[in-house]
Coordinates of C-alpha atoms in Angstrom, one line a residue:
Chain T
M147 CA -44.2 80.6 22.2
R148 CA -43.5 77.5 20.2
D149 CA -45.9 78.6 17.5
M150 CA -43.8 81.8 17.0
L151 CA -40.9 79.9 15.4
P152 CA -42.5 79.3 11.9
L153 CA -43.9 82.8 12.1
L154 CA -40.3 84.2 12.2
V155 CA -39.8 82.8 8.7
A156 CA -43.4 83.4 7.5
L157 CA -43.8 87.0 8.5
P158 CA -40.8 88.4 6.5
L159 CA -41.9 86.2 3.5
G160 CA -45.4 87.6 3.6
V161 CA -44.3 91.2 4.1
G162 CA -41.7 90.7 1.4
F163 CA -44.2 89.6 -1.2
L164 CA -46.6 92.3 -0.2
M165 CA -44.1 95.0 -1.2
P166 CA -44.1 94.7 -5.0
L167 CA -47.9 94.6 -4.8
L168 CA -48.0 97.9 -3.0
E169 CA -45.6 99.3 -5.5
K170 CA -47.8 98.1 -8.4
L171 CA -50.9 99.6 -6.8
R172 CA -49.0 103.0 -6.7
E173 CA -49.5 103.2 -3.0
P174 CA -47.7 106.2 -1.5
E175 CA -44.2 105.6 -0.5
W176 CA -44.7 106.3 3.2
L177 CA -47.0 103.2 3.4
I178 CA -44.2 101.0 2.1
D179 CA -41.8 102.6 4.7
L180 CA -44.3 102.2 7.5
L181 CA -45.0 98.6 6.7
A182 CA -41.3 97.7 6.5
T183 CA -40.6 99.5 9.8
L184 CA -43.5 97.8 11.6
A185 CA -42.5 94.4 10.3
A186 CA -38.9 94.9 11.4
L187 CA -40.1 96.1 14.8
A188 CA -42.4 93.1 15.1
L189 CA -39.6 90.7 14.2
L190 CA -37.3 92.3 16.8
G191 CA -40.0 92.2 19.4
M192 CA -40.6 88.5 18.7
S193 CA -36.9 87.6 18.9
V194 CA -36.4 89.6 22.1
S195 CA -39.5 87.8 23.6
L196 CA -37.7 84.5 22.9
V197 CA -34.7 85.5 25.1
G198 CA -34.7 83.6 28.3
T199 CA -37.2 80.9 27.2
A200 CA -36.3 77.2 27.4
N201 CA -35.0 75.4 24.3
M202 CA -37.9 74.3 22.1
D203 CA -38.6 72.7 18.8
Y204 CA -41.4 72.8 16.3
W205 CA -42.4 70.1 13.7
M206 CA -43.8 71.7 10.6
G207 CA -47.4 70.6 9.9
A208 CA -47.1 68.3 13.0
W209 CA -45.5 65.8 10.6
K210 CA -43.2 64.0 13.0
G211 CA -44.1 60.4 12.1
A212 CA -43.0 57.5 14.2
S213 CA -39.3 57.9 13.4
G214 CA -39.2 61.6 12.8
I215 CA -36.9 61.1 9.9
F216 CA -39.0 63.0 7.3
G217 CA -40.4 65.8 9.3
I218 CA -39.2 69.3 9.0
Q219 CA -38.0 70.6 12.4
L220 CA -37.4 74.1 13.6
V221 CA -35.2 74.3 16.7
C222 CA -34.7 77.3 19.0
D223 CA -31.8 77.0 21.4
G224 CA -29.4 79.6 22.9
L225 CA -27.4 80.1 19.8
T226 CA -30.5 80.6 17.7
R227 CA -31.8 83.2 20.1
L228 CA -28.6 85.1 20.1
M229 CA -28.5 85.1 16.3
L230 CA -32.2 86.1 16.0
V231 CA -31.7 89.1 18.3
T232 CA -28.5 90.1 16.5
V233 CA -30.1 89.8 13.0
H234 CA -33.2 91.8 13.9
I235 CA -31.4 94.7 15.7
V236 CA -29.3 95.2 12.5
A237 CA -32.4 94.7 10.3
L238 CA -34.4 97.4 12.1
A239 CA -31.5 99.9 11.8
A240 CA -31.1 99.0 8.1
V241 CA -34.8 99.4 7.4
L242 CA -34.9 102.8 9.2
F243 CA -31.8 103.9 7.2
S244 CA -33.2 102.6 3.9
T245 CA -36.5 104.6 4.2
Q246 CA -34.4 107.7 3.4
Y247 CA -31.3 106.4 1.8
M248 CA -33.1 104.3 -0.9
R249 CA -35.0 107.4 -2.2
R250 CA -32.3 107.9 -4.7
Y251 CA -32.8 104.4 -6.2
T252 CA -35.9 103.5 -8.1
S253 CA -38.5 101.0 -6.9
K254 CA -38.3 100.9 -3.2
G255 CA -41.0 98.2 -3.2
F256 CA -38.8 95.7 -4.9
Y257 CA -35.9 96.6 -2.7
F258 CA -37.8 95.9 0.5
C259 CA -39.2 92.7 -1.1
L260 CA -35.6 91.4 -1.6
F261 CA -34.6 92.7 1.8
F262 CA -37.4 90.7 3.6
L263 CA -36.7 87.6 1.5
M264 CA -33.1 87.8 2.7
L265 CA -34.3 88.2 6.3
A266 CA -36.6 85.2 5.9
G267 CA -33.7 83.1 4.6
M268 CA -31.5 84.1 7.5
N269 CA -34.2 83.4 10.1
G270 CA -34.7 80.0 8.4
V271 CA -31.0 79.3 8.6
V272 CA -30.7 80.0 12.3
L273 CA -34.0 78.2 13.1
T274 CA -33.7 75.0 11.1
G275 CA -32.8 71.7 12.6
D276 CA -32.4 69.9 9.3
M277 CA -29.4 69.8 7.0
F278 CA -31.3 70.1 3.7
N279 CA -33.4 73.0 4.9
L280 CA -30.2 74.7 6.0
F281 CA -29.1 74.5 2.3
V282 CA -32.5 75.7 1.1
F283 CA -32.6 78.7 3.4
I284 CA -28.9 79.5 2.7
E285 CA -30.0 79.7 -1.0
V286 CA -33.1 81.9 -0.3
A287 CA -30.9 84.4 1.6
S288 CA -28.1 84.2 -0.9
I289 CA -30.2 84.7 -4.0
A290 CA -31.9 87.7 -2.4
S291 CA -28.4 89.1 -1.5
Y292 CA -27.0 88.6 -5.0
S293 CA -29.8 90.7 -6.4
L294 CA -29.4 93.3 -3.7
V295 CA -25.7 93.7 -4.5
A296 CA -26.6 94.4 -8.1
F297 CA -29.4 96.7 -7.1
G298 CA -27.8 99.9 -8.6
C299 CA -27.3 98.1 -12.0
E300 CA -24.1 100.1 -12.7
S301 CA -21.3 98.1 -14.3
E302 CA -19.3 98.0 -11.1
E303 CA -22.2 96.6 -9.2
L304 CA -23.1 94.0 -11.8
E305 CA -19.5 92.8 -12.0
A306 CA -19.3 92.5 -8.2
S307 CA -22.6 90.7 -8.1
F308 CA -21.6 88.3 -10.9
K309 CA -18.5 87.3 -9.1
Y310 CA -20.4 86.9 -5.9
L311 CA -23.0 84.8 -7.6
I312 CA -20.6 82.5 -9.3
L313 CA -18.6 81.9 -6.1
G314 CA -21.9 81.7 -4.1
S315 CA -23.4 79.1 -6.3
L316 CA -20.2 77.1 -6.1
A317 CA -20.4 77.3 -2.3
S318 CA -24.0 76.1 -2.4
T319 CA -23.0 73.2 -4.6
F320 CA -20.3 72.2 -2.1
V321 CA -22.7 72.5 0.8
L322 CA -25.3 70.3 -1.0
F323 CA -22.6 67.8 -1.8
G324 CA -21.6 67.6 1.9
V325 CA -25.3 67.3 2.9
G326 CA -25.8 64.5 0.3
I327 CA -22.8 62.5 1.6
L328 CA -24.1 62.9 5.2
Y329 CA -27.5 61.7 4.1
N330 CA -25.9 58.7 2.4
L331 CA -23.9 57.8 5.5
T332 CA -26.7 58.2 8.0
G333 CA -30.0 57.9 6.2
T334 CA -31.4 61.0 7.8
L335 CA -31.2 64.7 7.3
N336 CA -32.1 65.8 10.8
M337 CA -29.2 67.4 12.6
A338 CA -29.8 65.7 16.0
Q339 CA -30.3 62.3 14.4
I340 CA -27.1 62.7 12.3
R341 CA -25.3 63.6 15.5
A342 CA -26.4 60.5 17.1
Q343 CA -24.7 58.4 14.4
I344 CA -21.5 60.3 14.1
P345 CA -19.5 58.5 16.9
A346 CA -19.9 55.2 15.1
L347 CA -18.7 56.7 11.8
A348 CA -15.8 58.6 13.3
D349 CA -14.5 55.6 15.2
P350 CA -10.8 56.2 15.4
K351 CA -10.0 52.5 14.7
A352 CA -11.9 52.4 11.4
P353 CA -12.9 55.9 10.5
N354 CA -15.2 56.4 7.6
L355 CA -13.4 58.5 5.0
A356 CA -16.6 59.7 3.4
L357 CA -17.3 61.5 6.6
Y358 CA -14.2 63.6 6.1
V359 CA -15.0 64.2 2.5
A360 CA -18.4 65.6 3.7
A361 CA -16.7 67.7 6.3
G362 CA -14.3 69.0 3.7
F363 CA -17.0 70.0 1.3
L364 CA -19.0 71.7 4.1
V365 CA -15.9 73.6 5.2
M366 CA -15.3 74.8 1.7
G367 CA -18.9 75.7 1.1
L368 CA -19.6 77.5 4.4
G369 CA -16.1 79.0 4.4
L370 CA -16.9 80.6 1.0
K371 CA -20.2 81.9 2.5
A372 CA -18.3 83.2 5.5
A373 CA -15.5 84.7 3.4
M374 CA -12.7 83.0 5.4
V375 CA -9.3 83.9 3.9
P376 CA -8.6 81.4 1.2
F377 CA -12.2 81.9 0.0
H378 CA -12.6 85.6 0.6
A379 CA -12.2 86.9 -3.0
W380 CA -15.8 87.9 -3.5
L381 CA -16.4 89.9 -0.3
P382 CA -14.3 93.1 -0.9
D383 CA -16.1 93.6 -4.2
A384 CA -19.6 92.6 -3.2
H385 CA -20.0 94.4 0.1
P386 CA -18.9 97.9 -1.1
A387 CA -21.0 97.6 -4.3
A388 CA -24.3 97.1 -2.5
P389 CA -26.4 100.1 -1.2
A390 CA -25.1 101.1 2.3
P391 CA -27.9 99.5 4.3
I392 CA -27.4 96.3 2.4
S393 CA -23.7 96.5 3.0
A394 CA -24.6 96.8 6.7
M395 CA -26.8 93.7 6.5
L396 CA -24.3 91.7 4.5
S397 CA -21.3 92.4 6.6
G398 CA -23.2 92.7 9.8
V399 CA -25.3 89.6 9.8
L400 CA -25.4 87.7 6.5
I401 CA -21.9 86.3 6.6
K402 CA -22.5 85.4 10.2
A403 CA -25.8 83.7 9.8
L404 CA -24.9 81.9 6.5
G405 CA -21.2 81.3 7.2
V406 CA -20.1 81.4 10.8
Y407 CA -23.4 80.3 12.4
A408 CA -23.7 77.4 9.9
L409 CA -20.0 76.4 10.4
A410 CA -20.5 76.4 14.2
R411 CA -23.7 74.5 13.9
V412 CA -22.3 71.9 11.6
F413 CA -19.0 71.4 13.4
F414 CA -20.3 71.5 17.0
S415 CA -23.9 70.2 16.8
V416 CA -23.7 67.9 13.8
L417 CA -20.2 66.5 13.3
G418 CA -19.1 67.1 16.9
P419 CA -15.9 68.8 17.9
S420 CA -12.7 66.9 17.0
T421 CA -9.1 67.9 16.9
E422 CA -9.0 67.9 13.1
Y423 CA -12.0 70.2 12.7
A424 CA -10.7 72.4 15.4
A425 CA -7.3 72.7 13.6
V426 CA -9.1 73.6 10.4
L427 CA -11.2 76.3 12.2
M428 CA -8.2 77.8 13.9
T429 CA -6.2 77.9 10.7
L430 CA -9.1 79.6 8.8
G431 CA -9.6 82.0 11.7
A432 CA -6.0 83.0 12.1
L433 CA -5.5 83.4 8.3
S434 CA -8.6 85.5 8.0
M435 CA -7.7 87.6 11.0
L436 CA -4.3 88.5 9.7
G437 CA -5.0 88.5 6.0
G438 CA -8.1 90.7 6.3
V439 CA -6.4 93.3 8.4
L440 CA -3.2 93.4 6.2
L441 CA -5.3 94.0 3.1
A442 CA -7.4 96.6 4.9
V443 CA -4.6 98.8 6.0
G444 CA -3.7 100.0 2.5
Q445 CA -7.3 100.8 1.4
W446 CA -8.5 104.3 0.6
D447 CA -12.1 103.4 -0.3
F448 CA -14.1 103.8 2.9
K449 CA -16.5 100.8 2.2
R450 CA -13.8 98.5 0.8
L451 CA -11.7 99.2 3.9
L452 CA -14.6 98.2 6.1
A453 CA -15.3 95.1 4.0
Y454 CA -11.7 93.8 4.5
H455 CA -12.1 94.4 8.3
S456 CA -15.2 92.2 8.2
I457 CA -13.0 89.3 7.0
S458 CA -10.5 90.1 9.8
Q459 CA -13.1 90.4 12.6
M460 CA -14.9 87.2 11.5
G461 CA -11.4 85.6 11.8
Y462 CA -11.6 86.3 15.5
V463 CA -14.9 84.6 15.9
V464 CA -13.9 81.5 14.0
L465 CA -10.5 81.4 15.8
A466 CA -12.4 81.5 19.2
L467 CA -14.8 78.8 18.1
G468 CA -11.8 76.7 16.9
V469 CA -10.0 77.1 20.2
G470 CA -13.2 76.1 22.0
A471 CA -13.5 73.0 19.8
A472 CA -9.9 72.1 20.3
V473 CA -10.2 72.2 24.1
L474 CA -13.4 70.2 24.0
A475 CA -12.0 67.6 21.7
K476 CA -8.9 67.1 23.8
G477 CA -11.0 66.9 26.9
G478 CA -9.4 70.0 28.3
P479 CA -11.0 72.2 31.0
K480 CA -14.6 72.9 30.0
P481 CA -14.5 76.5 31.4
V482 CA -11.7 77.5 29.1
A483 CA -13.6 76.1 26.1
G484 CA -16.8 77.8 27.3
L485 CA -14.9 81.1 27.7
A486 CA -13.5 80.9 24.2
I487 CA -16.8 80.1 22.7
F488 CA -18.5 82.8 24.8
G489 CA -15.8 85.3 23.6
G490 CA -16.4 84.3 20.0
L491 CA -20.1 84.6 20.2
F492 CA -19.9 87.9 22.1
H493 CA -17.6 89.2 19.4
L494 CA -20.0 88.0 16.8
F495 CA -22.8 90.1 18.4
N496 CA -20.5 93.1 18.9
H497 CA -19.2 92.9 15.3
A498 CA -22.8 92.9 14.0
A499 CA -23.4 96.2 16.0
F500 CA -20.3 98.1 15.2
K501 CA -19.7 97.0 11.6
S502 CA -23.3 97.7 10.6
L503 CA -22.9 101.1 12.2
L504 CA -19.7 101.8 10.3
F505 CA -21.3 100.8 7.0
L506 CA -24.3 103.1 7.8
C507 CA -21.9 105.9 8.7
S508 CA -20.1 105.4 5.4
G509 CA -23.5 105.4 3.7
A510 CA -24.4 108.6 5.4
T511 CA -21.2 110.4 4.4
E512 CA -21.7 109.1 0.9
Y513 CA -25.3 110.4 0.9
A514 CA -24.2 113.8 2.1
T515 CA -20.9 114.3 0.2
G516 CA -21.3 111.9 -2.8
T517 CA -17.9 110.3 -2.3
R518 CA -16.5 107.5 -0.3
Q519 CA -12.8 108.1 -1.0
L520 CA -11.1 108.8 2.3
K521 CA -8.7 111.4 0.7
E522 CA -11.7 113.4 -0.6
L523 CA -13.4 113.6 2.8
G524 CA -12.5 115.4 5.9
G525 CA -13.6 117.9 8.6
L526 CA -17.1 116.4 8.9
A527 CA -17.1 116.7 12.7
H528 CA -18.9 120.0 12.8
R529 CA -21.0 119.6 9.6
M530 CA -22.4 116.1 10.5
P531 CA -22.1 115.9 14.3
L532 CA -24.3 112.8 14.8
T533 CA -22.7 110.8 12.0
S534 CA -19.3 111.7 13.2
G535 CA -20.1 110.8 16.8
C536 CA -21.5 107.5 15.7
C537 CA -18.5 106.8 13.5
R538 CA -16.2 107.5 16.4
V539 CA -18.1 105.2 18.7
A540 CA -18.0 102.4 16.1
S541 CA -14.4 102.9 15.3
L542 CA -13.4 102.8 19.0
S543 CA -15.5 99.7 19.3
I544 CA -13.9 97.8 16.4
A545 CA -10.4 99.0 17.4
G546 CA -10.9 97.5 20.9
V547 CA -10.6 100.7 23.0
P548 CA -11.5 99.8 26.7
P549 CA -15.0 101.2 27.5
F550 CA -16.5 99.9 24.2
N551 CA -17.8 96.4 23.4
G552 CA -15.1 95.3 21.0
F553 CA -12.5 95.5 23.8
W554 CA -14.3 93.0 26.1
S555 CA -14.9 90.4 23.4
K556 CA -11.3 90.7 22.0
L557 CA -9.9 90.5 25.6
I558 CA -11.9 87.4 26.3
I559 CA -10.8 85.7 23.1
I560 CA -7.1 86.5 23.7
V561 CA -7.3 85.4 27.3
A562 CA -9.1 82.2 26.4
T563 CA -6.7 81.4 23.5
A564 CA -3.7 81.9 25.8
Q565 CA -5.3 79.7 28.5
A566 CA -6.0 77.0 26.0
G567 CA -2.3 76.7 25.3
Y568 CA -2.0 78.7 22.1
P569 CA 0.1 81.7 23.2
W570 CA 1.2 82.4 19.6
L571 CA -2.3 82.7 18.4
A572 CA -3.1 85.0 21.3
A573 CA -0.2 87.2 20.4
L574 CA -1.4 87.2 16.8
A575 CA -4.9 88.2 17.9
A576 CA -3.3 91.1 19.9
L577 CA -1.2 92.2 16.9
V578 CA -4.3 92.2 14.7
A579 CA -6.1 94.3 17.2
F580 CA -3.3 96.8 17.1
L581 CA -3.3 96.9 13.2
T582 CA -7.1 97.4 13.4
L583 CA -6.6 100.4 15.7
V584 CA -4.1 101.9 13.3
S585 CA -6.4 101.4 10.3
F586 CA -9.3 103.1 12.2
V587 CA -7.1 106.0 13.4
K588 CA -6.6 106.6 9.6
V589 CA -10.4 106.6 9.1
Q590 CA -10.9 109.1 11.9
R591 CA -8.1 111.3 10.7
Y592 CA -9.4 111.5 7.1
V593 CA -13.2 111.5 7.6
I594 CA -13.9 113.4 10.8
A595 CA -10.9 115.4 11.7
G596 CA -8.9 117.8 9.5
E597 CA -9.9 120.6 7.2
L598 CA -13.2 120.6 5.3
P599 CA -12.3 120.3 1.6
A600 CA -13.6 123.1 -0.7
P601 CA -16.1 120.9 -2.6
L602 CA -17.8 119.9 0.6
Q603 CA -18.6 123.3 2.0
G604 CA -22.3 123.0 1.7
V605 CA -22.6 119.6 3.4
T606 CA -25.4 119.1 5.9
E607 CA -26.4 116.4 8.3
V608 CA -28.4 113.5 6.9
P609 CA -32.3 113.1 7.4
A610 CA -33.7 112.1 10.8
A611 CA -34.5 108.5 10.0
M612 CA -30.9 107.8 9.0
Q613 CA -29.7 109.5 12.2
L614 CA -32.1 107.4 14.2
A615 CA -30.8 104.2 12.7
M616 CA -27.2 105.2 13.5
A617 CA -28.0 106.3 17.0
L618 CA -29.8 103.0 17.7
L619 CA -26.7 101.0 16.8
A620 CA -24.4 103.4 18.6
V621 CA -26.5 102.8 21.8
V622 CA -26.2 99.1 21.3
C623 CA -22.4 99.3 21.0
L624 CA -22.2 101.5 24.1
A625 CA -24.6 99.4 26.1
A626 CA -22.9 96.2 25.3
G627 CA -19.5 97.8 26.2
V628 CA -20.5 99.5 29.4
L629 CA -22.7 96.6 30.6
A630 CA -20.2 93.9 29.8
P631 CA -18.0 94.4 32.9
F632 CA -21.1 94.5 35.0
L633 CA -22.2 91.3 33.5
M634 CA -18.9 89.6 33.9
A635 CA -17.4 91.3 37.0
P636 CA -18.2 88.6 39.6
H637 CA -16.7 86.0 37.3
I638 CA -13.4 87.5 36.3
G639 CA -11.5 85.6 38.9
F640 CA -13.6 82.5 38.5
L641 CA -13.2 81.3 35.0
D642 CA -14.9 78.1 35.9
Q643 CA -18.1 80.0 36.6
A644 CA -17.9 81.9 33.4
A645 CA -19.1 78.8 31.7
S646 CA -22.5 79.4 33.3
A647 CA -22.8 83.1 33.0
L648 CA -25.6 85.3 31.9
M649 CA -25.3 86.0 28.2
P650 CA -27.5 84.1 25.8
G651 CA -24.4 83.2 23.9
L652 CA -23.0 81.2 26.8
E653 CA -26.1 79.2 27.2
A654 CA -25.6 78.4 23.6
A655 CA -22.0 77.5 24.2
K656 CA -23.2 75.1 26.9
A657 CA -25.8 73.6 24.7
V658 CA -23.3 73.2 21.9
A659 CA -20.7 71.8 24.3
V660 CA -22.9 68.9 25.5
G661 CA -23.4 68.0 21.9
G662 CA -26.8 69.0 21.0
I663 CA -29.9 70.8 20.2
A664 CA -33.2 69.8 21.6
P665 CA -34.3 66.4 20.0
Chain J
M24 CA -17.3 54.4 -4.3
I25 CA -17.9 54.9 -8.0
P26 CA -20.6 57.6 -7.5
Y27 CA -18.2 59.6 -5.4
F28 CA -15.6 59.3 -8.0
L29 CA -17.9 60.2 -10.9
A30 CA -19.4 63.1 -9.1
I31 CA -16.1 64.6 -8.1
V32 CA -14.7 64.3 -11.6
L33 CA -17.8 66.1 -13.0
L34 CA -17.5 68.7 -10.3
A35 CA -13.9 69.2 -11.2
V36 CA -14.9 69.8 -14.8
G37 CA -17.4 72.5 -13.7
V38 CA -14.8 74.1 -11.3
Y39 CA -12.3 74.2 -14.2
A40 CA -14.8 76.0 -16.4
I41 CA -15.6 78.5 -13.7
A42 CA -11.9 79.1 -12.9
C43 CA -10.3 79.1 -16.4
K44 CA -12.9 80.2 -18.9
R45 CA -13.0 83.9 -19.9
N46 CA -16.4 83.9 -21.5
L47 CA -19.2 84.7 -19.1
I48 CA -21.6 82.2 -20.8
K49 CA -19.0 79.4 -20.4
V50 CA -18.6 80.3 -16.7
I51 CA -22.4 80.0 -16.3
I52 CA -22.3 76.6 -18.0
G53 CA -19.5 75.6 -15.6
S54 CA -21.7 76.5 -12.6
M55 CA -24.5 74.4 -14.1
I56 CA -22.2 71.5 -14.6
C57 CA -21.3 71.7 -10.9
E58 CA -25.0 71.7 -9.9
Y59 CA -25.7 68.7 -12.1
A60 CA -22.7 66.8 -10.6
V61 CA -24.3 67.1 -7.2
N62 CA -27.8 66.2 -8.5
L63 CA -26.4 63.2 -10.2
F64 CA -24.5 62.2 -7.1
L65 CA -27.7 62.4 -5.0
I66 CA -29.7 60.3 -7.5
L67 CA -27.0 57.7 -7.7
M68 CA -26.8 57.4 -3.9
G69 CA -30.6 56.9 -3.8
Y70 CA -30.5 54.1 -6.4
R71 CA -30.7 50.5 -5.4
W72 CA -29.8 47.7 -7.7
T73 CA -32.6 45.6 -6.3
A74 CA -35.2 48.1 -7.3
T75 CA -37.6 47.1 -10.1
G76 CA -39.6 50.3 -10.8
A77 CA -40.7 53.7 -9.8
P78 CA -41.3 54.1 -6.1
I79 CA -45.1 54.0 -6.4
R80 CA -46.9 51.4 -4.3
T81 CA -49.4 49.4 -6.3
P82 CA -51.8 46.5 -5.4
A83 CA -49.7 44.2 -7.5
M84 CA -46.7 44.9 -5.3
D85 CA -48.7 44.1 -2.2
K86 CA -49.8 40.8 -3.8
A87 CA -46.3 39.9 -4.7
A88 CA -45.3 40.5 -1.1
G89 CA -47.1 37.2 -0.3
S90 CA -48.4 38.4 3.1
A91 CA -51.4 40.3 4.4
D92 CA -49.3 42.0 7.1
V93 CA -49.0 45.7 6.6
V94 CA -45.4 45.9 7.9
Q95 CA -44.2 43.1 5.6
R96 CA -45.9 44.6 2.6
A97 CA -44.3 47.9 3.3
Q98 CA -41.0 46.1 3.8
H99 CA -41.4 44.4 0.5
F100 CA -42.2 47.7 -1.2
A101 CA -39.1 49.3 0.4
N102 CA -37.0 46.5 -0.9
I103 CA -38.0 46.8 -4.5
S104 CA -38.0 50.6 -4.7
V105 CA -35.3 53.2 -5.0
D106 CA -34.9 55.7 -2.2
A107 CA -37.4 58.5 -3.1
L108 CA -36.0 61.1 -0.7
P109 CA -33.0 62.2 -2.8
Q110 CA -35.3 62.6 -5.8
A111 CA -37.4 65.0 -3.7
L112 CA -34.2 66.8 -2.7
I113 CA -32.8 67.2 -6.2
L114 CA -36.2 68.5 -7.4
T115 CA -35.7 71.3 -4.9
S116 CA -32.1 71.7 -5.9
I117 CA -33.0 71.9 -9.6
V118 CA -35.5 74.6 -9.0
I119 CA -33.0 76.6 -7.0
G120 CA -30.5 76.0 -9.8
L121 CA -33.0 77.3 -12.3
G122 CA -33.4 80.5 -10.3
M123 CA -29.7 80.9 -10.0
T124 CA -29.0 80.3 -13.7
A125 CA -31.7 82.8 -14.6
L126 CA -30.2 85.4 -12.4
L127 CA -26.7 84.7 -13.8
A128 CA -28.0 84.9 -17.4
A129 CA -29.8 88.2 -16.6
M130 CA -26.6 89.7 -15.2
A131 CA -24.5 88.5 -18.1
I132 CA -27.0 90.2 -20.4
R133 CA -26.7 93.5 -18.4
L134 CA -23.0 93.2 -18.4
H135 CA -23.0 92.7 -22.2
E136 CA -25.1 95.9 -22.5
K137 CA -22.5 97.8 -20.5
Y138 CA -19.3 96.4 -22.1
G139 CA -20.4 95.0 -25.4
T140 CA -18.5 91.8 -24.7
F141 CA -18.8 88.6 -22.7
D142 CA -15.0 88.5 -22.1
V143 CA -14.2 88.7 -18.4
A144 CA -10.7 90.0 -19.1
E145 CA -12.2 93.2 -20.5
M146 CA -14.3 94.0 -17.4
R147 CA -11.8 95.7 -15.1
K148 CA -13.8 98.1 -13.0
L149 CA -13.0 96.2 -9.9
Q150 CA -9.5 95.8 -8.6
G151 CA -8.5 92.6 -6.8

């Protein structure tokens, strides 16, 4: 089991670099597709097999040394397991979708090469137990994603990618600055070892200001990667410009792994929750939640609308994490903090499922009709039944309609925020949920319902592989929604028990709450 | 304190170039200045005023330690060396920066092919 951890990074790297070779050897295209699908399946299998195992760690090359300062450590705890499963479900769907969708672009081999490099970077980010490796893996995933955004090489895509690249490189610089200051203060890069020295540095009587400079740089850097609202400018350009399966990966998992996961890891596991950090997280979360949805309501480009909603939905996750941190820092009731963090992580998983599905649906409609302007679409319910059905499921999920997964996670976040003593933030979250619903009613109205416009008379359903990818994610949305009440039912009246419930995320919340990852 | 101040000033210069310059090439140079600000910061943090040379252990250093004990020799070596770990870190960071700059330059060239200019203000395919 333990030996599987480096393999989760090594396998996508190996598969990634095999792809251009196959392309150069002029192997048939189905071989590339088959290899990519098998690799994605194997990675999903490996991450699912990690669910339910105990926390473990792995020292690269068995180089632990007496002090363990210089070794490179991989850590697998509850949060890592949740992220791995989330990333690989979306990755499998994106690979299946790409096998057909990417036919219209040249050089599928290079596309899958970048795709698997991005996957390797994300797996590295969620597995690493070392601040500098966090930076390196963020860079691996980011550089692959910059190239993927520009994959079409049209002027719009190049422009979006250039903007993304400049802001992304600035973000990385900030992250490295923060990591450098932390190294200077503590003399180690290992997360658990830094954590052990933080209480002395953050001593309220004589706080070390450099620690707050480091925290500030990390917030700016990781906030840029997560596209939280003051730092969101690149996302609405970059995500729609990418090919649809890549939009699904970027919105579905990349901003979570590089941004939200890294923020959570740094602020809970490394710096430790404090009221200042919690206030920063809650502010960022609330701003993103409201700003994203207000910008989304007026959009008429299908993918751009979805991209703005990503900002808004990530706001929920960061808000919930901030509320959890605030309760923990004040020494409030642990179950409320656990509930907030659980809600946030559940929403993170749900958002990965429904937002990827929505981007795949937008890709499918674009594939079939050649446009993604909402006003030019319409009446696809009969022509593209499966795409329309999946689009409905995903829209109902993101809008938070009761039987679907988005409802449960938003409900938990709102309840936990109210219980933690922030009724106004809870009301704001409810208002944003309503605006999201309005926005997706518009999507339903203009894409699925209504009259079929004259230019779209000959539209047919997309190929089977793309349908399979969408159906897979729709099943995940439904299952997470329908099973959620069963998973939580015995605990609804007993919030104190919710802190020890069943989901992998909660276990992570507990591990995070007690301040650490396995040493 | 001084390294922090210097690095943040240099970083501000880079951020200014990114935010205010209209020429793509100057924006790229701005992002490189930011990278170098952080690299310089890491190197300065690892520097020790007591250090006498490169952090490579030689027999002469062991002799100068004046003791046959391994731990004391290592201690002496550590006292007269700079911290080598930040140097390893910035080596990685420089390589990453090289990849990033190459990608930026490649995109700037492609954009120049499309628009015939490096001026950001004339590239207006994207709203907001």
